[in-house]
Coordinates of N, CA and C in Angstrom, one line a residue:
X1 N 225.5 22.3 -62.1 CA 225.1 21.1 -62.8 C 225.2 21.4 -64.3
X2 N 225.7 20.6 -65.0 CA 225.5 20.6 -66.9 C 224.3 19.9 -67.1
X3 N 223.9 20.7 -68.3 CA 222.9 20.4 -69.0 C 223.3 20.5 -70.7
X4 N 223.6 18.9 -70.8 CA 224.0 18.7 -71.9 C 223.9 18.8 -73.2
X5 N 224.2 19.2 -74.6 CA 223.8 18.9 -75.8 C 222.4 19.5 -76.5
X6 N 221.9 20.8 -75.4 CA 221.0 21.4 -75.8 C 221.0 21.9 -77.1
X7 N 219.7 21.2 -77.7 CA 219.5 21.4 -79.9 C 219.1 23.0 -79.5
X8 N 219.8 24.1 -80.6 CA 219.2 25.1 -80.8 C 218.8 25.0 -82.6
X9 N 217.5 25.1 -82.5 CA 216.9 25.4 -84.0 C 217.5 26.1 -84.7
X10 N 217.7 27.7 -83.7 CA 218.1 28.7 -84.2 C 219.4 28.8 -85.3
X11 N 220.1 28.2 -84.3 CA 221.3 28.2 -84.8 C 221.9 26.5 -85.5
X12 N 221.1 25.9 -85.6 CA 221.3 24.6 -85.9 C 222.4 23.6 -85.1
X13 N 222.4 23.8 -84.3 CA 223.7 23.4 -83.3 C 223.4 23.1 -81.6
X14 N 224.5 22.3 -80.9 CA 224.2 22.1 -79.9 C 225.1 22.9 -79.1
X15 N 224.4 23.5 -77.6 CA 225.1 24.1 -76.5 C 225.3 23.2 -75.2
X16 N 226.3 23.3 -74.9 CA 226.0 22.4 -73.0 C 226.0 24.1 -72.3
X17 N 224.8 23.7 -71.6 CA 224.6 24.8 -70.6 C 225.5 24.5 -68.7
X18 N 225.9 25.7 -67.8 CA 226.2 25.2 -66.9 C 225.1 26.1 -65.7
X19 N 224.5 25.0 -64.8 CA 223.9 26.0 -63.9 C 224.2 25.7 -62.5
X20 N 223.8 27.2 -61.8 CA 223.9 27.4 -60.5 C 222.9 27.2 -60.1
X21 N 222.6 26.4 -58.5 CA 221.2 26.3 -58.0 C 222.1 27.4 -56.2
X22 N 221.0 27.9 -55.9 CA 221.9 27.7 -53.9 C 221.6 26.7 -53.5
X23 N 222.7 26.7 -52.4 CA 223.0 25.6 -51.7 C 221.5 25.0 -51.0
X24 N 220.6 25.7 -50.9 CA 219.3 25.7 -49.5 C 218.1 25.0 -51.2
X25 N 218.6 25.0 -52.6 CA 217.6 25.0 -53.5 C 216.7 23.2 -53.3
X26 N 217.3 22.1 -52.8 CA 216.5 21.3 -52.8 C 215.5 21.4 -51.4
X27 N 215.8 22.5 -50.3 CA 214.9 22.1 -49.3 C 213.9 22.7 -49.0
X28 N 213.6 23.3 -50.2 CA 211.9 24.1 -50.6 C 211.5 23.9 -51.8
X29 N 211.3 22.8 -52.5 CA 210.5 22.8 -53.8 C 209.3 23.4 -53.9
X30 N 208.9 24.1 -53.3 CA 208.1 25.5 -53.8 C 208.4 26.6 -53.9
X31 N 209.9 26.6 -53.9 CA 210.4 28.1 -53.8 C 210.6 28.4 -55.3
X32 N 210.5 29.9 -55.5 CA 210.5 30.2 -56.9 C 212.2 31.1 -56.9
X33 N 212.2 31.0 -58.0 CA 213.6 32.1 -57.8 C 213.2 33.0 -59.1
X34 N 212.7 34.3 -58.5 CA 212.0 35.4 -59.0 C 213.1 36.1 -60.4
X35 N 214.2 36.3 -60.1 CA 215.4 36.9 -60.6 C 216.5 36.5 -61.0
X36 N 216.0 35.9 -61.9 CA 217.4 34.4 -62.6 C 218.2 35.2 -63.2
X37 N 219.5 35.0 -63.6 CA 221.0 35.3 -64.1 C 221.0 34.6 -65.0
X38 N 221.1 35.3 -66.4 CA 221.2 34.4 -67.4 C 222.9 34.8 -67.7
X39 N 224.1 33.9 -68.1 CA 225.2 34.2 -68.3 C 225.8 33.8 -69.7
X40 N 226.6 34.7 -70.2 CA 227.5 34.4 -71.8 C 228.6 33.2 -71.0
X41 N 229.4 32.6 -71.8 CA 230.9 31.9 -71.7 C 230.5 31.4 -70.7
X42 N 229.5 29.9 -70.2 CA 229.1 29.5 -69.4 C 230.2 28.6 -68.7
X43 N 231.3 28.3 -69.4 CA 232.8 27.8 -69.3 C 233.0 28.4 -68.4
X44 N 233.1 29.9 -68.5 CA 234.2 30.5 -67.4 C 233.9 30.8 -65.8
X45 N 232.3 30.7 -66.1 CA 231.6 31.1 -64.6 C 232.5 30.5 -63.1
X46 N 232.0 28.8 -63.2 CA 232.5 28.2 -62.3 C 234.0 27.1 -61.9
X47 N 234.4 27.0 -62.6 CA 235.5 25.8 -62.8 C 236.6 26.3 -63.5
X48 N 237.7 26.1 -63.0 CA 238.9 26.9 -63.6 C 239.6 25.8 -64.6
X49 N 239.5 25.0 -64.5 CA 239.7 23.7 -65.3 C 238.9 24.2 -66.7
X50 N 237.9 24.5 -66.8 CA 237.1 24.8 -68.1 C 237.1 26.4 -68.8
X51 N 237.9 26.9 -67.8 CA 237.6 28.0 -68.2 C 239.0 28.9 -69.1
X52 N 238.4 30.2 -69.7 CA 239.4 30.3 -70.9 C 240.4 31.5 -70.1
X53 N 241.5 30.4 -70.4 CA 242.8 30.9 -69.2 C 243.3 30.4 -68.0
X54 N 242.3 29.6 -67.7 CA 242.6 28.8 -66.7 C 241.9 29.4 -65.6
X55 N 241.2 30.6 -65.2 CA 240.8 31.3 -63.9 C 239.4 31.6 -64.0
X56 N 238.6 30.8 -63.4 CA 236.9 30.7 -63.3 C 236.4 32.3 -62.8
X57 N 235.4 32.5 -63.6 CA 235.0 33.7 -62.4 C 234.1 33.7 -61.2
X58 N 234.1 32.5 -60.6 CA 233.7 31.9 -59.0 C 232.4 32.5 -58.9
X59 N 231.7 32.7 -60.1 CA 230.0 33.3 -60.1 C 229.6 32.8 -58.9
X60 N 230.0 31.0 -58.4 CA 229.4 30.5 -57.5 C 229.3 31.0 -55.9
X61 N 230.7 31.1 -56.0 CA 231.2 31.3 -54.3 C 230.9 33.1 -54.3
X62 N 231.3 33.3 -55.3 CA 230.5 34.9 -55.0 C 229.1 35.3 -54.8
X63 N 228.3 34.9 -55.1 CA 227.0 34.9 -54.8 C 226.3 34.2 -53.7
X64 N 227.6 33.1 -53.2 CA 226.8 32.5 -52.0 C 227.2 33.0 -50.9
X65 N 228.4 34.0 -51.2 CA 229.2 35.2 -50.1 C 228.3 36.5 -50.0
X66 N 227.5 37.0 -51.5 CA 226.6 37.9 -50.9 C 225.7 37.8 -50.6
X67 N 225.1 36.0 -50.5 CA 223.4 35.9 -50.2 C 224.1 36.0 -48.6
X68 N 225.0 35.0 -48.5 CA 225.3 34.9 -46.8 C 225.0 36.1 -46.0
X69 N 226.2 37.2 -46.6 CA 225.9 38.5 -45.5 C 224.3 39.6 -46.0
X70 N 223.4 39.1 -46.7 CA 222.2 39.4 -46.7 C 222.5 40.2 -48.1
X71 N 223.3 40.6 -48.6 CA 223.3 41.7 -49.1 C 222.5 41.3 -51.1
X72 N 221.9 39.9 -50.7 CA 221.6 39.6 -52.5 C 220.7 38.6 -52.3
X73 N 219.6 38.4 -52.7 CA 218.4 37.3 -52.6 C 219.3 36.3 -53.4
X74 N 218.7 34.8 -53.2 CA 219.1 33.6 -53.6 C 218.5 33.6 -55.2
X75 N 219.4 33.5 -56.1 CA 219.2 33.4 -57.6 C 219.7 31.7 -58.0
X76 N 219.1 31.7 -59.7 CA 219.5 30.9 -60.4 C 220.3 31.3 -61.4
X77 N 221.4 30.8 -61.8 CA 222.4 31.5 -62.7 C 222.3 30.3 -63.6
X78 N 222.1 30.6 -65.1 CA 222.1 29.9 -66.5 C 223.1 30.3 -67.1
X79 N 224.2 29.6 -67.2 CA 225.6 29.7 -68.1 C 225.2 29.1 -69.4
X80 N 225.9 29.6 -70.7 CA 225.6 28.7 -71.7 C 226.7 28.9 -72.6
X81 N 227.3 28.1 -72.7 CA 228.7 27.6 -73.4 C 229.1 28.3 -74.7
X82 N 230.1 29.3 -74.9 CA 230.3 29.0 -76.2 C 230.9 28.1 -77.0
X83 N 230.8 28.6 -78.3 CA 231.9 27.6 -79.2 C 232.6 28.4 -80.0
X84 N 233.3 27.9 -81.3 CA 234.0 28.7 -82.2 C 233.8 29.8 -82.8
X85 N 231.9 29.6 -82.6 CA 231.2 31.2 -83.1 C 231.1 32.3 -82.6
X86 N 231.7 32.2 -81.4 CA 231.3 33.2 -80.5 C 231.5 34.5 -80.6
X87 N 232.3 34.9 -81.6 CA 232.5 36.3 -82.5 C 231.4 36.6 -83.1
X88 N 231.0 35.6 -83.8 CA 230.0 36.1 -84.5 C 228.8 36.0 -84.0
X89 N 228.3 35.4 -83.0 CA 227.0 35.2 -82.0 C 226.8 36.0 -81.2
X90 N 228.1 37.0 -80.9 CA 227.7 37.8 -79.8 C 227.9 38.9 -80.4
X91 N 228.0 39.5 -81.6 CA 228.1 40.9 -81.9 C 226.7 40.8 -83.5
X92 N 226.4 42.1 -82.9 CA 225.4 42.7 -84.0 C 225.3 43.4 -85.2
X93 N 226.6 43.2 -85.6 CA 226.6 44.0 -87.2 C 228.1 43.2 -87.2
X94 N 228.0 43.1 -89.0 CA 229.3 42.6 -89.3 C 230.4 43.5 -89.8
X95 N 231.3 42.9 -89.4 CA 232.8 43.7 -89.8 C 233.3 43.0 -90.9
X96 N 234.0 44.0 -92.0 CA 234.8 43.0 -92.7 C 235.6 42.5 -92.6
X97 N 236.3 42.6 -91.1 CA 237.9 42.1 -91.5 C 237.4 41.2 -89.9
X98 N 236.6 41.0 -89.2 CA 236.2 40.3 -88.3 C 234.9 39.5 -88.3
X99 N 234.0 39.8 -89.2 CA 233.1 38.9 -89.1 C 232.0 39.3 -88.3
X100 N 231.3 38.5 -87.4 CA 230.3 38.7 -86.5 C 228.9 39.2 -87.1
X101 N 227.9 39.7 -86.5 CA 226.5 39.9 -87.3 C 225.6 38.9 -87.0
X102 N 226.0 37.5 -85.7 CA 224.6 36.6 -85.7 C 223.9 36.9 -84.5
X103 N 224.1 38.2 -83.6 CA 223.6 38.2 -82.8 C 221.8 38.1 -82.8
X104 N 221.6 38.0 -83.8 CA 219.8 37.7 -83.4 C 219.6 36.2 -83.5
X105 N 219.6 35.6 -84.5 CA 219.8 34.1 -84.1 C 220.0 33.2 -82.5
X106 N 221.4 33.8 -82.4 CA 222.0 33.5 -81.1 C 221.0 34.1 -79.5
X107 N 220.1 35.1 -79.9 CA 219.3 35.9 -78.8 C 218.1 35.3 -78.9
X108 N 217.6 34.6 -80.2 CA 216.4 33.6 -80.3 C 216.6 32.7 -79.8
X109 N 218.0 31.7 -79.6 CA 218.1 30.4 -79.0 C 217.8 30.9 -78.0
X110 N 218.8 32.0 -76.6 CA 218.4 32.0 -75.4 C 217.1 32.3 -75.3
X111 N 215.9 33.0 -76.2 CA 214.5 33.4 -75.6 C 214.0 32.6 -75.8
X112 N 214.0 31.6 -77.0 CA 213.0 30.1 -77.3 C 213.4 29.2 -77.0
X113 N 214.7 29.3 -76.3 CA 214.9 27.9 -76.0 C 215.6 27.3 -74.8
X114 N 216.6 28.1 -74.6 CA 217.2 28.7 -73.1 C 216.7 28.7 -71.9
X115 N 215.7 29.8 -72.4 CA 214.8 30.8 -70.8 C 213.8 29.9 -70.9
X116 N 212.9 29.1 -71.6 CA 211.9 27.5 -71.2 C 212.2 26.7 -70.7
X117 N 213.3 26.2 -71.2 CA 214.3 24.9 -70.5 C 214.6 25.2 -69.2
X118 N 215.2 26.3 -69.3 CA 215.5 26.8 -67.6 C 214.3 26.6 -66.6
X119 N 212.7 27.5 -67.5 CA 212.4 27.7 -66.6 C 211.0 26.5 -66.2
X120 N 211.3 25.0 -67.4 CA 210.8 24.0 -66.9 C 211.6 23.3 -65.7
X121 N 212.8 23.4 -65.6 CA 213.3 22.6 -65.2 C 213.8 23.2 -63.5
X122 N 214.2 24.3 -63.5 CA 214.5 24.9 -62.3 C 214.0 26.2 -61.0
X123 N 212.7 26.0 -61.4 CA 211.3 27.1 -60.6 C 212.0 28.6 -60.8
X124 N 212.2 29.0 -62.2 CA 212.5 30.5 -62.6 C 211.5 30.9 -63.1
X125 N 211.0 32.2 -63.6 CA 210.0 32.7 -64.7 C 210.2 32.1 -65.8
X126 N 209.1 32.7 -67.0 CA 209.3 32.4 -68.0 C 210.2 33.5 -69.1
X127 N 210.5 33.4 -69.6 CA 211.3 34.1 -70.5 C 209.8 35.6 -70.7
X128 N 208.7 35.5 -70.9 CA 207.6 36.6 -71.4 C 207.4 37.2 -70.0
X129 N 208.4 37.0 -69.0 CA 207.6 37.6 -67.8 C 208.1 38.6 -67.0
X130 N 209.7 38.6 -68.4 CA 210.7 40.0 -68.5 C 211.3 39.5 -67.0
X131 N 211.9 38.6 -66.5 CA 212.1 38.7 -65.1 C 214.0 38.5 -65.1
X132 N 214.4 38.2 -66.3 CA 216.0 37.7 -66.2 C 216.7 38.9 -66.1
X133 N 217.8 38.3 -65.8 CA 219.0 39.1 -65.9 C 220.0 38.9 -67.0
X134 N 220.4 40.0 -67.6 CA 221.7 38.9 -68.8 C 223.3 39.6 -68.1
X135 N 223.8 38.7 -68.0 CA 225.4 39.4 -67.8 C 226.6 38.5 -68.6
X136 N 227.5 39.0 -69.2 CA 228.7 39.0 -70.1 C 230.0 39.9 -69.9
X137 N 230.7 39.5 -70.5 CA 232.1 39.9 -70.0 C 232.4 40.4 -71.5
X138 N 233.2 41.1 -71.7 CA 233.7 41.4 -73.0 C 232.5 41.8 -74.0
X139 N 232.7 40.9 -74.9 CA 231.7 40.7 -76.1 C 230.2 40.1 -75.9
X140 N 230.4 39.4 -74.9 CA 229.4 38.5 -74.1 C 228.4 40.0 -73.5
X141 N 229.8 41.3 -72.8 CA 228.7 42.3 -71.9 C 228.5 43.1 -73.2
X142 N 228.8 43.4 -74.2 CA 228.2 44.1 -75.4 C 226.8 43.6 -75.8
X143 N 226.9 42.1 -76.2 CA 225.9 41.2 -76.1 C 224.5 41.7 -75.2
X144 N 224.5 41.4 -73.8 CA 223.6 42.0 -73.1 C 223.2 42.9 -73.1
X145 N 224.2 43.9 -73.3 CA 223.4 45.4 -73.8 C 222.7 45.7 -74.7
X146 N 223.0 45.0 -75.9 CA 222.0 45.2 -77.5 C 220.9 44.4 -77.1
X147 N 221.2 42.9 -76.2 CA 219.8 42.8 -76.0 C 218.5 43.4 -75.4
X148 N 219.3 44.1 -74.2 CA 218.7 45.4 -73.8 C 217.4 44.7 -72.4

């Protein structure tokens, strides 16, 4: 599902977020989902129509392939969209001939604004309860790692 036009303070600008629920998520609204996936280039996860190159990385159907054979508890995955900044949002010191350096800004939106939203809206922790996951591809997986 999208979740549209999310205001980040941080960064003065809007994100569309994309999320994963499992298939079984409306037939226990008391279920929590302990170990949420938070994701960079929320474009590329599910939909190859949106994504950059044309080839999704099927976050969905892969995850519902390792909950099936037991091998992975049922998660919530939080995509969040980039835009034209995304050089500069996802790296932590600036270059001069490339730019980049907003990565704290950009790591305030997902902690103040992101990881609440999420976890008003879809029975995850709270962002202070240390419980996410971050994963990225490229610059996105550099990203995760400075955030640490």
């Amino acid at each position: 599902e999208y979740v549209r036009n999310v205001y980040s303070p941080q960064l003065d600008d809007v994100r569309d977020l994309v999320v994963y629920v499992p298939p079984s998520y409306d037939e226990n609204p008391y279920k929590q989902y302990r170990n949420p996936i938070l994701m960079h280039d929320g474009e590329n996860l599910f939909n190859a129509s949106t994504s950059f190159g044309g080839i999704a990385w099927r976050c969905d159907t892969t995850v519902d392939t390792l909950v099936a054979e037991g091998n992975m508890e049922e998660v919530v995955i939080v995509g969040v969209n980039n835009d034209i900044n995304r050089t500069a949002e996802y790296t932590y010191s600036k270059d001069p001939t490339y730019g980049g350096g907003d990565a704290k800004p950009y790591l305030d939106f997902l902690e103040q604004t992101v990881l609440p939203l999420a976890a008003k809206r879809y029975r995850v922790p709270l962002p202070s309860q240390r419980r996410w996951g971050m994963i990225g591809s490229s610059l996105g997986g550099l990203l995760s790692c400075y955030a640490g």
